[in-house]
XYZ file of C-alpha atoms in Angstrom:
735
model
C 0.215 -0.106 0.189
C 2.760 2.472 0.909
C 4.605 1.594 -2.153
C 1.469 2.436 -4.147
C 0.894 5.586 -2.487
C 4.898 6.339 -2.979
C 4.460 5.822 -6.649
C 1.500 7.628 -6.929
C 3.173 10.957 -5.334
C 6.354 10.523 -7.354
C 3.800 10.614 -10.801
C 2.475 13.500 -9.525
C 5.663 15.331 -9.089
C 6.944 13.873 -12.080
C 4.201 15.307 -14.331
C 4.122 18.815 -12.337
C 7.600 19.094 -13.197
C 6.878 18.242 -16.785
C 3.690 20.502 -17.343
C 2.680 22.936 -14.755
C -0.783 22.556 -14.913
C -0.281 18.824 -14.237
C -2.192 16.849 -16.747
C -0.631 14.293 -18.988
C -1.344 14.235 -22.347
C -1.748 11.301 -24.807
C -0.494 8.579 -23.146
C 0.581 6.480 -26.005
C 2.923 9.391 -27.044
C 4.328 10.062 -23.643
C 4.968 6.382 -22.664
C 6.682 5.454 -26.219
C 8.854 8.824 -25.525
C 9.853 7.351 -21.944
C 10.927 4.521 -23.652
C 13.259 5.988 -26.329
C 10.572 6.089 -29.064
C 10.311 9.498 -31.270
C 7.731 9.602 -33.631
C 8.900 10.799 -37.445
C 6.871 13.358 -39.012
C 6.266 13.509 -42.936
C 5.492 16.409 -44.835
C 4.196 17.006 -48.414
C 5.979 18.939 -51.198
C 3.320 21.820 -50.170
C 4.387 21.851 -46.467
C 1.642 19.865 -45.210
C 1.357 17.094 -42.617
C 0.792 13.845 -43.914
C 0.933 10.198 -42.738
C 2.206 8.335 -41.094
C 1.848 10.310 -37.669
C 0.282 13.392 -39.417
C -2.901 12.925 -37.182
C -0.948 11.916 -34.190
C 0.874 15.016 -34.375
C -2.059 17.260 -34.760
C -4.084 15.586 -31.616
C -1.042 15.974 -29.469
C -0.579 19.628 -30.260
C -4.520 19.932 -29.229
C -4.012 18.036 -26.066
C -1.159 20.459 -25.126
C -2.902 23.709 -26.122
C -5.977 22.852 -24.046
C -3.595 22.057 -21.165
C -1.125 25.123 -21.135
C -3.391 28.117 -22.574
C -6.405 29.092 -20.881
C -9.890 29.411 -22.899
C -10.066 33.017 -21.979
C -7.353 34.086 -24.091
C -8.559 35.313 -27.675
C -5.532 36.923 -29.204
C -3.349 34.234 -30.368
C -0.529 36.750 -30.950
C -0.361 38.268 -27.582
C 3.359 38.341 -26.075
C 2.404 37.285 -22.548
C 1.659 33.688 -24.299
C 5.147 33.482 -25.545
C 6.497 31.497 -22.394
C 3.496 28.634 -22.980
C 4.082 28.565 -26.565
C 7.732 27.727 -25.841
C 6.703 25.167 -23.691
C 4.438 23.702 -26.403
C 7.130 23.723 -28.964
C 9.573 21.975 -26.673
C 7.119 19.311 -25.500
C 6.578 18.924 -29.508
C 10.357 18.227 -30.112
C 10.467 15.909 -26.908
C 8.442 13.396 -28.624
C 8.503 13.916 -32.580
C 11.447 14.113 -35.000
C 10.724 17.563 -36.330
C 12.692 20.724 -37.922
C 12.988 23.827 -36.353
C 11.468 25.455 -39.437
C 8.552 23.870 -38.748
C 7.760 25.553 -35.478
C 5.667 28.451 -37.263
C 3.268 25.583 -38.759
C 3.103 23.943 -35.284
C 2.397 27.312 -33.817
C -0.691 28.471 -36.390
C -2.048 25.012 -36.271
C -2.115 25.142 -32.188
C -3.950 28.466 -32.765
C -6.548 27.092 -34.548
C -6.949 23.926 -32.401
C -7.731 26.377 -29.304
C -10.255 28.394 -31.047
C -12.175 24.914 -32.270
C -11.764 24.161 -28.417
C -13.554 27.402 -27.719
C -16.096 26.945 -30.101
C -16.937 23.285 -28.772
C -17.120 24.340 -25.339
C -19.668 27.154 -26.500
C -21.812 25.377 -28.522
C -22.040 21.972 -26.511
C -22.570 23.662 -22.960
C -23.702 27.681 -23.535
C -26.234 26.905 -25.891
C -29.676 24.901 -26.194
C -30.999 23.081 -29.201
C -32.383 26.570 -30.571
C -29.140 28.399 -30.002
C -30.093 30.275 -27.231
C -27.381 31.152 -24.333
C -27.675 28.651 -21.360
C -25.638 29.601 -17.623
C -24.194 26.251 -17.741
C -21.848 25.166 -14.723
C -18.412 24.055 -15.841
C -18.439 20.747 -17.029
C -16.943 18.054 -14.608
C -14.811 16.599 -17.413
C -13.060 19.845 -17.923
C -12.460 20.551 -14.078
C -8.862 19.740 -14.364
C -7.791 21.706 -17.411
C -10.474 24.955 -16.605
C -10.574 27.140 -13.279
C -14.054 28.454 -12.283
C -12.728 31.788 -12.896
C -11.706 31.021 -16.451
C -15.208 29.470 -17.222
C -17.064 32.672 -15.290
C -14.926 35.023 -17.946
C -15.460 32.816 -20.647
C -19.107 33.263 -20.207
C -19.148 36.671 -19.639
C -17.367 36.876 -23.054
C -20.096 34.913 -24.869
C -22.931 37.082 -23.641
C -21.007 40.392 -24.930
C -23.611 41.951 -27.235
C -20.658 42.923 -29.627
C -19.404 39.245 -29.487
C -23.066 37.873 -30.007
C -23.200 39.945 -33.083
C -19.861 39.135 -34.706
C -20.932 35.510 -33.752
C -24.251 35.542 -35.309
C -22.829 37.438 -38.445
C -20.382 34.506 -38.810
C -22.890 31.599 -38.053
C -25.144 32.995 -40.771
C -22.346 32.933 -43.239
C -21.246 29.336 -42.499
C -24.748 27.675 -42.022
C -25.460 27.081 -45.495
C -22.408 26.284 -47.424
C -22.879 26.291 -51.126
C -20.166 23.638 -51.720
C -19.928 21.728 -48.258
C -16.708 19.813 -47.131
C -17.484 16.260 -46.985
C -14.161 14.136 -45.522
C -14.846 15.138 -41.630
C -11.639 15.471 -40.119
C -9.214 14.246 -43.264
C -7.694 17.745 -44.099
C -6.268 18.408 -47.911
C -3.307 17.333 -47.396
C -3.887 13.740 -46.295
C -6.951 13.355 -48.902
C -4.044 14.549 -51.578
C -1.826 11.940 -50.101
C -4.343 9.234 -50.241
C -5.353 10.015 -54.080
C -2.053 9.872 -55.167
C -1.259 6.626 -53.473
C -4.509 5.177 -54.794
C -3.807 6.295 -58.328
C -0.183 4.809 -57.720
C 0.946 8.355 -59.457
C 4.208 9.450 -59.500
C 3.139 13.062 -59.448
C 3.756 15.044 -55.946
C 0.887 17.262 -55.908
C -2.541 17.841 -57.462
C -4.198 20.742 -58.866
C -6.141 22.714 -56.507
C -9.743 22.142 -58.117
C -8.921 18.448 -58.526
C -8.564 18.515 -54.697
C -11.469 20.729 -54.161
C -13.940 18.365 -56.171
C -12.631 15.490 -54.169
C -13.023 16.975 -50.728
C -17.038 17.546 -51.470
C -17.539 14.112 -52.668
C -19.652 12.181 -49.739
C -20.172 8.546 -48.954
C -22.459 7.974 -52.287
C -19.056 8.633 -54.256
C -20.790 10.841 -56.663
C -20.358 14.655 -56.750
C -23.189 17.074 -56.967
C -23.925 18.719 -59.966
C -22.961 22.390 -59.321
C -19.631 21.020 -58.030
C -19.279 19.200 -61.293
C -19.804 22.943 -63.015
C -17.187 24.564 -60.947
C -14.760 21.789 -61.874
C -15.652 21.900 -65.681
C -14.912 25.667 -65.304
C -11.834 25.348 -63.704
C -10.679 22.864 -66.454
C -11.272 25.693 -68.866
C -9.425 28.138 -67.137
C -6.431 26.012 -66.400
C -6.013 26.036 -70.504
C -5.891 29.705 -70.780
C -4.335 30.782 -67.312
C -0.530 31.303 -66.716
C 0.613 28.904 -63.787
C 2.037 31.866 -62.165
C -1.137 33.903 -62.024
C -1.567 35.591 -58.544
C -5.496 34.617 -58.304
C -6.014 30.855 -58.438
C -8.071 29.110 -61.125
C -10.392 27.667 -57.992
C -11.064 31.332 -56.947
C -11.945 32.344 -60.502
C -14.118 29.973 -61.027
C -15.551 30.704 -57.462
C -15.825 34.368 -58.076
C -14.540 34.792 -54.721
C -11.621 36.884 -53.192
C -8.308 35.041 -52.457
C -7.077 35.467 -49.102
C -3.476 36.488 -48.397
C -1.309 33.857 -47.112
C -3.575 30.998 -48.245
C -4.231 29.079 -51.381
C -8.011 28.155 -51.754
C -8.541 24.354 -52.353
C -5.156 23.393 -50.943
C -6.075 23.556 -47.202
C -4.134 24.421 -43.945
C -0.621 25.095 -44.397
C -0.089 25.758 -48.214
C 0.646 29.363 -49.051
C 1.759 31.316 -52.233
C 5.078 30.783 -51.149
C 5.203 27.136 -50.637
C 3.526 26.888 -54.335
C 6.088 29.244 -55.779
C 3.773 31.847 -56.645
C 5.193 35.323 -57.462
C 2.805 37.706 -55.137
C 4.997 40.908 -55.965
C 3.316 43.600 -58.045
C 2.907 43.431 -61.904
C 5.348 45.180 -63.926
C 4.953 48.671 -64.290
C 4.569 50.392 -67.789
C 8.145 51.651 -67.147
C 9.510 48.245 -66.771
C 7.646 46.919 -69.846
C 9.155 49.910 -71.899
C 12.386 48.870 -70.623
C 11.764 45.293 -72.123
C 10.513 46.067 -74.847
C 13.646 48.798 -75.752
C 16.128 45.720 -74.728
C 14.074 43.424 -77.542
C 14.364 46.354 -80.111
C 18.187 46.814 -79.162
C 18.426 43.124 -79.578
C 16.624 43.183 -83.132
C 18.708 46.193 -84.249
C 22.057 44.440 -83.473
C 21.072 41.315 -85.566
C 20.039 43.356 -88.333
C 23.081 45.225 -88.235
C 24.815 41.867 -88.311
C 22.797 40.717 -91.164
C 23.333 43.601 -93.057
C 27.332 43.707 -92.363
C 27.223 40.081 -93.860
C 25.474 41.058 -96.856
C 27.689 43.867 -97.796
C 31.133 40.993 -97.601
C 32.779 41.611 -100.665
C 33.441 38.056 -102.773
C 36.985 36.897 -102.296
C 38.974 35.590 -105.025
C 39.010 32.007 -105.521
C 41.619 30.893 -107.757
C 42.482 28.037 -105.769
C 39.624 25.707 -105.351
C 40.877 24.006 -102.341
C 40.012 27.349 -100.510
C 36.437 27.086 -101.916
C 33.407 26.678 -99.563
C 31.684 24.067 -100.657
C 30.139 22.599 -97.479
C 27.105 20.631 -98.075
C 23.905 22.192 -97.146
C 21.860 19.436 -95.000
C 18.492 21.160 -95.134
C 18.485 21.211 -99.248
C 19.128 18.097 -100.935
C 22.477 17.507 -102.897
C 22.419 18.760 -106.480
C 19.908 20.819 -108.344
C 16.526 21.342 -106.886
C 13.596 23.275 -107.618
C 13.021 26.353 -104.880
C 11.245 29.435 -103.448
C 13.282 32.294 -102.620
C 12.649 34.372 -99.665
C 13.384 37.577 -97.793
C 12.766 38.175 -94.264
C 13.490 42.256 -94.227
C 10.928 44.504 -93.915
C 8.914 41.267 -93.547
C 9.174 37.793 -94.407
C 7.584 36.976 -97.685
C 8.468 34.855 -101.000
C 10.061 37.415 -104.105
C 11.154 34.638 -106.344
C 11.102 31.296 -107.683
C 14.272 29.198 -109.326
C 16.673 26.699 -108.554
C 19.121 26.033 -106.025
C 22.474 24.353 -106.599
C 23.794 22.393 -103.646
C 26.794 20.908 -105.351
C 30.250 20.826 -104.181
C 32.906 23.022 -105.299
C 30.117 24.910 -107.002
C 31.363 28.627 -107.633
C 29.726 31.969 -108.441
C 31.201 33.622 -111.543
C 34.629 32.420 -110.438
C 34.122 33.661 -106.891
C 33.657 31.945 -103.570
C 29.953 31.914 -102.240
C 29.572 33.608 -99.262
C 29.161 31.991 -95.663
C 25.755 30.666 -95.453
C 24.765 30.885 -98.897
C 24.166 28.641 -101.648
C 24.266 29.299 -105.575
C 20.772 29.739 -107.093
C 19.176 30.578 -110.637
C 16.327 33.029 -110.609
C 13.559 32.111 -113.145
C 10.647 33.920 -111.866
C 10.429 37.263 -110.177
C 7.264 37.287 -107.625
C 8.123 40.742 -106.206
C 10.294 42.489 -109.243
C 11.646 45.556 -107.415
C 12.669 43.382 -104.279
C 16.751 43.751 -103.670
C 18.889 41.127 -104.177
C 20.669 39.899 -100.435
C 23.483 39.467 -102.357
C 23.754 41.875 -105.190
C 25.515 40.366 -108.279
C 29.102 42.338 -109.186
C 29.309 40.688 -112.889
C 25.699 41.269 -114.333
C 25.313 44.603 -112.005
C 21.768 43.187 -110.887
C 20.431 44.487 -107.665
C 16.934 43.455 -107.891
C 15.107 40.297 -108.537
C 13.729 41.172 -111.755
C 17.406 41.772 -113.033
C 18.287 38.549 -111.576
C 16.140 36.382 -113.661
C 17.837 34.415 -116.190
C 21.368 34.775 -113.997
C 22.785 33.218 -110.811
C 23.322 34.796 -107.754
C 24.027 34.044 -103.824
C 21.175 33.303 -101.653
C 21.122 32.607 -97.821
C 20.162 29.007 -97.306
C 17.950 29.628 -94.253
C 15.873 31.792 -96.992
C 15.619 28.901 -99.386
C 12.270 26.764 -99.339
C 12.738 23.644 -101.674
C 10.112 21.835 -103.284
C 8.748 24.228 -106.018
C 8.539 22.941 -109.358
C 9.530 25.714 -111.983
C 6.851 26.468 -114.583
C 7.992 26.263 -118.130
C 8.131 29.747 -120.210
C 5.181 31.279 -121.320
C 4.297 31.041 -124.688
C 4.103 34.047 -126.598
C 0.944 35.579 -127.581
C 1.770 35.504 -131.042
C 1.796 31.764 -131.070
C -0.940 31.382 -129.146
C -3.775 33.582 -131.306
C -3.539 31.419 -134.842
C -4.230 28.464 -132.821
C -7.057 29.798 -131.097
C -8.476 32.810 -133.090
C -11.821 31.397 -133.045
C -11.763 30.551 -129.423
C -10.522 33.793 -128.362
C -12.910 35.431 -129.885
C -15.662 33.575 -128.263
C -13.978 33.638 -124.835
C -14.006 37.455 -124.981
C -17.727 37.771 -125.576
C -18.242 35.374 -122.901
C -15.694 36.904 -120.079
C -17.660 39.937 -120.897
C -21.089 38.944 -120.533
C -19.672 37.045 -117.056
C -18.059 39.956 -115.979
C -21.229 41.946 -116.448
C -23.361 39.080 -114.539
C -20.635 39.111 -112.045
C -20.899 43.090 -111.373
C -24.506 42.443 -110.938
C -24.433 39.672 -108.617
C -21.850 41.114 -106.315
C -23.934 44.634 -106.196
C -26.828 42.479 -104.826
C -24.632 40.260 -102.257
C -22.833 43.631 -101.245
C -26.827 45.184 -100.707
C -27.788 41.892 -98.735
C -24.313 42.182 -96.689
C -25.339 45.721 -95.803
C -29.016 44.922 -94.954
C -27.348 42.272 -92.665
C -25.224 44.571 -90.771
C -27.821 47.060 -90.076
C -30.035 44.020 -88.636
C -27.089 42.277 -86.923
C -29.310 41.878 -83.545
C -31.971 39.801 -85.744
C -32.058 36.082 -84.712
C -33.679 34.871 -88.080
C -31.502 32.876 -90.201
C -29.945 34.267 -93.073
C -31.279 33.137 -96.261
C -28.561 31.386 -98.646
C -29.037 31.087 -102.315
C -27.941 27.226 -103.506
C -24.662 27.932 -105.480
C -24.252 26.485 -108.776
C -20.904 25.689 -110.426
C -21.273 28.088 -113.376
C -18.289 30.350 -112.239
C -16.127 27.393 -111.906
C -16.915 26.215 -115.268
C -16.447 29.473 -116.799
C -13.175 30.049 -114.980
C -11.884 26.592 -115.919
C -12.908 27.319 -119.618
C -10.679 30.559 -119.292
C -7.761 29.004 -118.178
C -7.895 26.011 -120.684
C -7.017 29.080 -123.367
C -4.024 30.218 -121.507
C -0.495 29.084 -120.697
C -1.462 28.822 -117.076
C -2.194 25.062 -117.149
C 1.469 24.626 -118.558
C 3.406 26.719 -116.203
C 2.516 30.303 -116.791
C 1.448 32.400 -113.636
C -0.477 35.656 -112.854
C -0.504 38.072 -110.225
C -3.253 39.760 -108.000
C -2.304 42.956 -106.502
C -2.721 43.115 -102.318
C -2.824 46.697 -101.547
C -1.501 48.073 -98.081
C -4.847 48.115 -96.336
C -5.110 44.259 -96.522
C -2.125 43.056 -94.736
C -0.247 46.398 -94.074
C 2.108 46.129 -96.811
C 1.529 46.206 -100.683
C 2.573 43.285 -102.985
C 1.641 41.115 -105.913
C 0.394 37.801 -105.044
C 1.837 34.839 -107.336
C -1.211 32.328 -108.515
C -0.232 29.514 -110.847
C -2.454 26.444 -112.057
C -2.024 24.455 -108.929
C -3.909 27.135 -106.876
C -6.602 27.106 -109.387
C -6.808 23.113 -109.331
C -7.123 23.431 -105.442
C -10.412 24.860 -106.168
C -11.678 22.905 -109.059
C -10.678 19.585 -107.725
C -11.536 20.502 -104.030
C -8.291 19.537 -102.549
C -6.764 21.341 -99.467
C -6.138 25.209 -100.125
C -2.943 26.988 -99.949
C -2.091 30.524 -98.937
C -2.431 31.838 -102.145
C -6.048 30.885 -102.511
C -6.693 32.224 -98.590
C -4.871 35.626 -99.755
C -7.143 36.133 -102.927
C -10.449 35.164 -101.047
C -8.973 37.608 -98.407
C -8.967 40.271 -101.083
C -12.391 39.246 -102.019
C -13.625 40.003 -98.690
C -11.786 43.092 -98.434
C -13.213 44.726 -101.786
C -16.769 43.167 -101.426
C -17.710 43.112 -98.004
C -15.393 45.408 -96.030
C -14.983 48.599 -97.916
C -18.209 49.138 -99.345
C -19.934 48.724 -95.986
C -17.395 50.714 -94.239
C -16.135 47.386 -92.358
C -12.695 48.663 -92.945
C -12.268 50.754 -89.886
C -13.781 47.630 -87.724
C -12.001 44.766 -89.096
C -8.916 44.250 -90.440
C -6.646 41.077 -91.843
C -2.957 39.604 -90.808
C -1.143 37.919 -93.567
C -0.925 33.919 -92.938
C 2.055 33.879 -94.904
C 3.753 36.087 -91.778
C 2.025 34.482 -89.009
C 1.961 31.190 -89.062
C 3.143 27.810 -86.914
C 6.611 27.504 -88.859
C 7.349 30.852 -88.815
C 6.587 31.487 -85.061
C 9.018 28.145 -84.196
C 11.942 29.704 -86.528
C 11.389 33.447 -86.305
C 9.222 34.348 -83.490
C 11.018 37.897 -83.605
C 9.737 38.280 -87.021
C 6.467 37.354 -86.378
C 6.089 39.339 -83.392
C 7.201 42.496 -84.989
C 5.077 42.424 -87.841
C 2.035 42.012 -85.546
C 2.740 44.273 -82.928
C 3.258 47.022 -85.885
C -0.517 46.224 -87.329
C -1.768 46.576 -84.157
C -0.129 49.474 -83.139
C -1.203 51.186 -86.964
C -4.875 50.770 -85.512
C -4.262 51.603 -81.696
C -6.834 54.357 -81.340
C -10.077 52.197 -82.218
C -11.723 48.975 -81.239
C -10.845 46.541 -84.157
C -11.275 42.721 -84.820
C -8.338 41.228 -86.650
C -8.510 37.947 -88.445
C -5.301 35.678 -88.619
C -6.203 32.792 -90.821
C -3.421 30.703 -89.106
C -1.716 27.652 -90.656
C -0.414 24.860 -88.464
C 1.730 23.121 -90.921
C -1.432 20.735 -92.001
C -4.352 22.517 -90.845
C -6.208 26.031 -91.219
C -7.809 27.692 -88.103
C -8.773 30.973 -87.208
C -8.098 33.536 -84.534
C -9.800 36.652 -83.946
C -7.955 39.158 -82.049
C -9.586 42.182 -80.413
C -6.205 44.094 -78.779
C -8.006 46.724 -77.231
C -10.547 44.639 -75.032
C -7.353 42.004 -75.000
C -9.628 39.219 -76.079
C -8.523 36.233 -78.723
C -11.503 34.071 -80.354
C -10.250 30.469 -81.452
C -12.303 29.002 -83.971
C -11.073 25.458 -84.866
C -13.128 23.461 -87.035
C -11.079 19.853 -85.826
C -12.270 20.741 -82.388
C -9.175 21.324 -80.721
C -8.300 24.093 -78.421
C -5.238 26.455 -78.129
C -3.156 24.299 -75.721
C -2.474 21.983 -78.711
C -0.268 24.930 -80.177
C 1.389 26.570 -76.710
C 4.183 28.458 -79.128
C 0.935 30.091 -80.788
C -0.606 31.381 -77.749
C 2.594 32.314 -75.992
C 3.437 34.393 -79.190
C 0.277 36.086 -79.091
C -0.311 36.745 -75.304
C 3.294 38.478 -75.558
C 2.211 40.668 -78.668
C -0.809 41.811 -76.710
C 1.184 42.567 -73.449
C 3.304 44.728 -75.528
C 0.331 46.558 -77.276
C -0.809 47.164 -73.763
C 2.311 48.663 -72.645
C 3.176 50.542 -75.749
C -0.269 52.319 -75.318
C 0.551 53.279 -71.678
C -2.444 51.330 -70.327
C -2.194 51.050 -66.323
C -3.247 47.712 -65.071
C -3.756 46.291 -61.713
C -2.094 43.087 -60.631
C -4.893 41.285 -61.380
C -5.459 42.578 -64.775
C -1.720 42.291 -65.640
C -2.428 38.512 -67.215
C -6.183 39.307 -67.750
C -5.668 38.284 -71.653
C -8.775 35.910 -72.708
C -8.922 33.114 -75.025
C -12.286 32.016 -75.828
C -13.163 28.691 -77.959
C -15.820 29.187 -79.932
C -18.017 26.138 -80.790
C -17.891 26.600 -84.544
C -19.080 24.258 -87.209
C -16.936 21.149 -87.490
C -15.641 19.492 -90.480
C -16.155 15.846 -91.560
C -12.884 15.223 -93.457
C -9.191 15.853 -93.866
C -9.645 18.472 -96.556
C -12.325 21.298 -95.726
C -10.142 23.053 -93.074
C -9.373 25.826 -95.153
C -12.761 26.313 -96.617
C -14.349 26.489 -93.012
C -12.034 28.815 -91.965
C -12.797 31.400 -94.772
C -16.661 30.643 -94.080
C -15.953 31.995 -90.487
C -14.519 35.164 -91.589
C -17.270 35.697 -93.950
C -19.877 34.801 -91.409
C -18.622 37.173 -89.145
C -18.248 40.194 -91.947
C -21.646 39.414 -92.996
C -22.932 40.375 -89.552
C -20.596 43.035 -88.793
C -20.180 42.216 -85.212
C -16.982 42.667 -83.388
C -17.841 39.631 -80.554
C -18.213 36.059 -81.859
C -20.586 34.105 -79.355
C -19.023 31.273 -77.595
C -21.632 28.806 -79.191
C -21.258 30.855 -82.605
C -23.726 32.956 -84.414
C -27.361 32.076 -84.392
C -27.520 33.159 -87.766
C -24.893 30.723 -89.014
C -25.066 28.080 -86.413
C -25.021 24.692 -87.532
C -23.177 21.358 -86.521
C -20.918 21.518 -89.800
C -21.085 23.253 -93.345
C -22.777 21.216 -95.947
C -21.370 20.721 -99.425
C -23.709 23.450 -100.859
C -22.101 26.239 -98.193
C -18.208 24.870 -99.184
C -18.932 25.447 -102.922
C -20.436 29.201 -102.152
C -16.848 30.158 -100.990
C -15.657 28.333 -104.310
C -18.054 30.238 -106.436
C -17.295 33.353 -104.988
C -13.927 33.128 -105.358
C -14.139 32.039 -109.072
C -16.424 34.948 -109.633
C -13.798 37.206 -108.381
C -10.962 35.881 -110.496
C -13.164 36.443 -113.590
C -13.769 39.877 -112.415
C -10.003 40.663 -111.613
C -9.442 39.155 -115.327
C -6.532 37.195 -114.059
C -6.695 34.726 -117.163
C -6.030 37.491 -119.398
């Protein structure tokens, strides 16, 4: 008996030495410590407690804080609590293997647990079933933790009118949550851990909206429809927002504030810092201007380097061993047909000919400049374009003057694959063979041009009427197209030298793409339309000329709509010459910076046409893809367009908040979908035509009611072909 009493006394003394209030907490942990067992603690990559032992540490901290901190403490930051906090931390380290840098997390968790304990006491003992205050006695269960004086002070605080008003407001706000949490005491950290383990995923974390959705799935395992709606919205936003966006995807979808120091959907312990989210201010206009100036200086340096290289004088090459005869790996060895390009002041084709990639080849007894190959110029697409390396022997300085001769051309501006057309037959030879046919062709052409003019006037009148009644919901009537213009144009073509290699030009004035040039058009371009093949950039450009002449200018739509050249803005150039594309697009936007305007970009991805429609003032990009893809399929495209719009904003000196710094909006339009692998180009042209016919700067997400359909039928595609052929007849391209 005496031994038992002695043991009980010694236990009391030992406990009082450990914790002043004299209560032993979580016997399993304390007993394990006495046997030398220190529990390891594990953390997620985002700094949250996870298993094993995550739940044990949380419970241990809750027991400690109930013993050490009085329930009358309302301010956890009170400096008078420092001694008690130090004792709590010291006790945690005695039982758990935990790093010193985790102290902040543990102290914040202790504060939350103390607040939860006070709320529990108030709800359990000081309120009846209707929520009315009850003057209850101190519960015997907690007499060892709470003194009578503390309990009376606690009750008095709960009866204070100011406290009750605040409590009622908070209770009302939390009474009916729209998306209630359904995982009990399982926090987001342990929920994420269990999800990753269940999926056997190698990932270390999950997106916030994925966790948020799973946390709202009850025992049935089926999420509510409204929860799924938010999740789907998050999925859509995740395709357009930057991962470093200071306002999270989930907060945007829920349309709620993102509180400082927390990340919605990630739970306690996750902060913007732990996710490496930059919380600093958005760059100022001065900083953006400085970046633009640095980029411009870099571009200028590259231009000067290119010009210096271009002015290099050819060296004598009497010794053949010193000749630059390195084989160019990107161009087939031997003689190949090619297209010749220039990159300044913008990237475009200026001629066609043959490239001689032959070992030991000379140019007029001289060595070729570094990075160049010998080419023969057969056709001048842009006659007045200056040669990159003027010929000293022939005095040729332009592409036109170099026709029929050899010049040096930079390898990166040579595109192999063009079949050089044969020389055109002279008119003197053609007339005797087709005298009778030519006369009938003239008469037919005059009639068709007259009919085309009348038909176009009627279409322009109809388009104008549609612009005035753009708010109407009635479907725009369409006349079933015929093939008469295609038949006529094909007949005209057969009477020319075009089928045997001749070429014609269609003038593209500066108002269309921002620069003036002549578009070459040959037999292969006509056959694309006649034979329903995939259309190339020539057909696209000349149809844009039709839209510009027949829909835009007559109706005054050129002040509200514009085009960007598909030969300059395409995926190939974005990958190889992003600076060239950026400079061109930014120049066009800045030339039109004073008025709201919608710019069409017929965008070629290398084997597929889609349409981008950009409103730079409102920073909106409409994405129309007849294959149903979205912009994440082409990330380089999105990055470049976003960069240009941010530079456009900076050059206009527009002040934006931190929240609005990354506010560029991408909208995927549910446009008609193609049902084969050929129609993408025709669908893209119809998207532009439909928008111009209605004259609206905003494209609805589900497309225009007047033209809404699952897919364009054959007649609607043929309508594009007929318009193009009619316009070619009008322009006399076959003359």
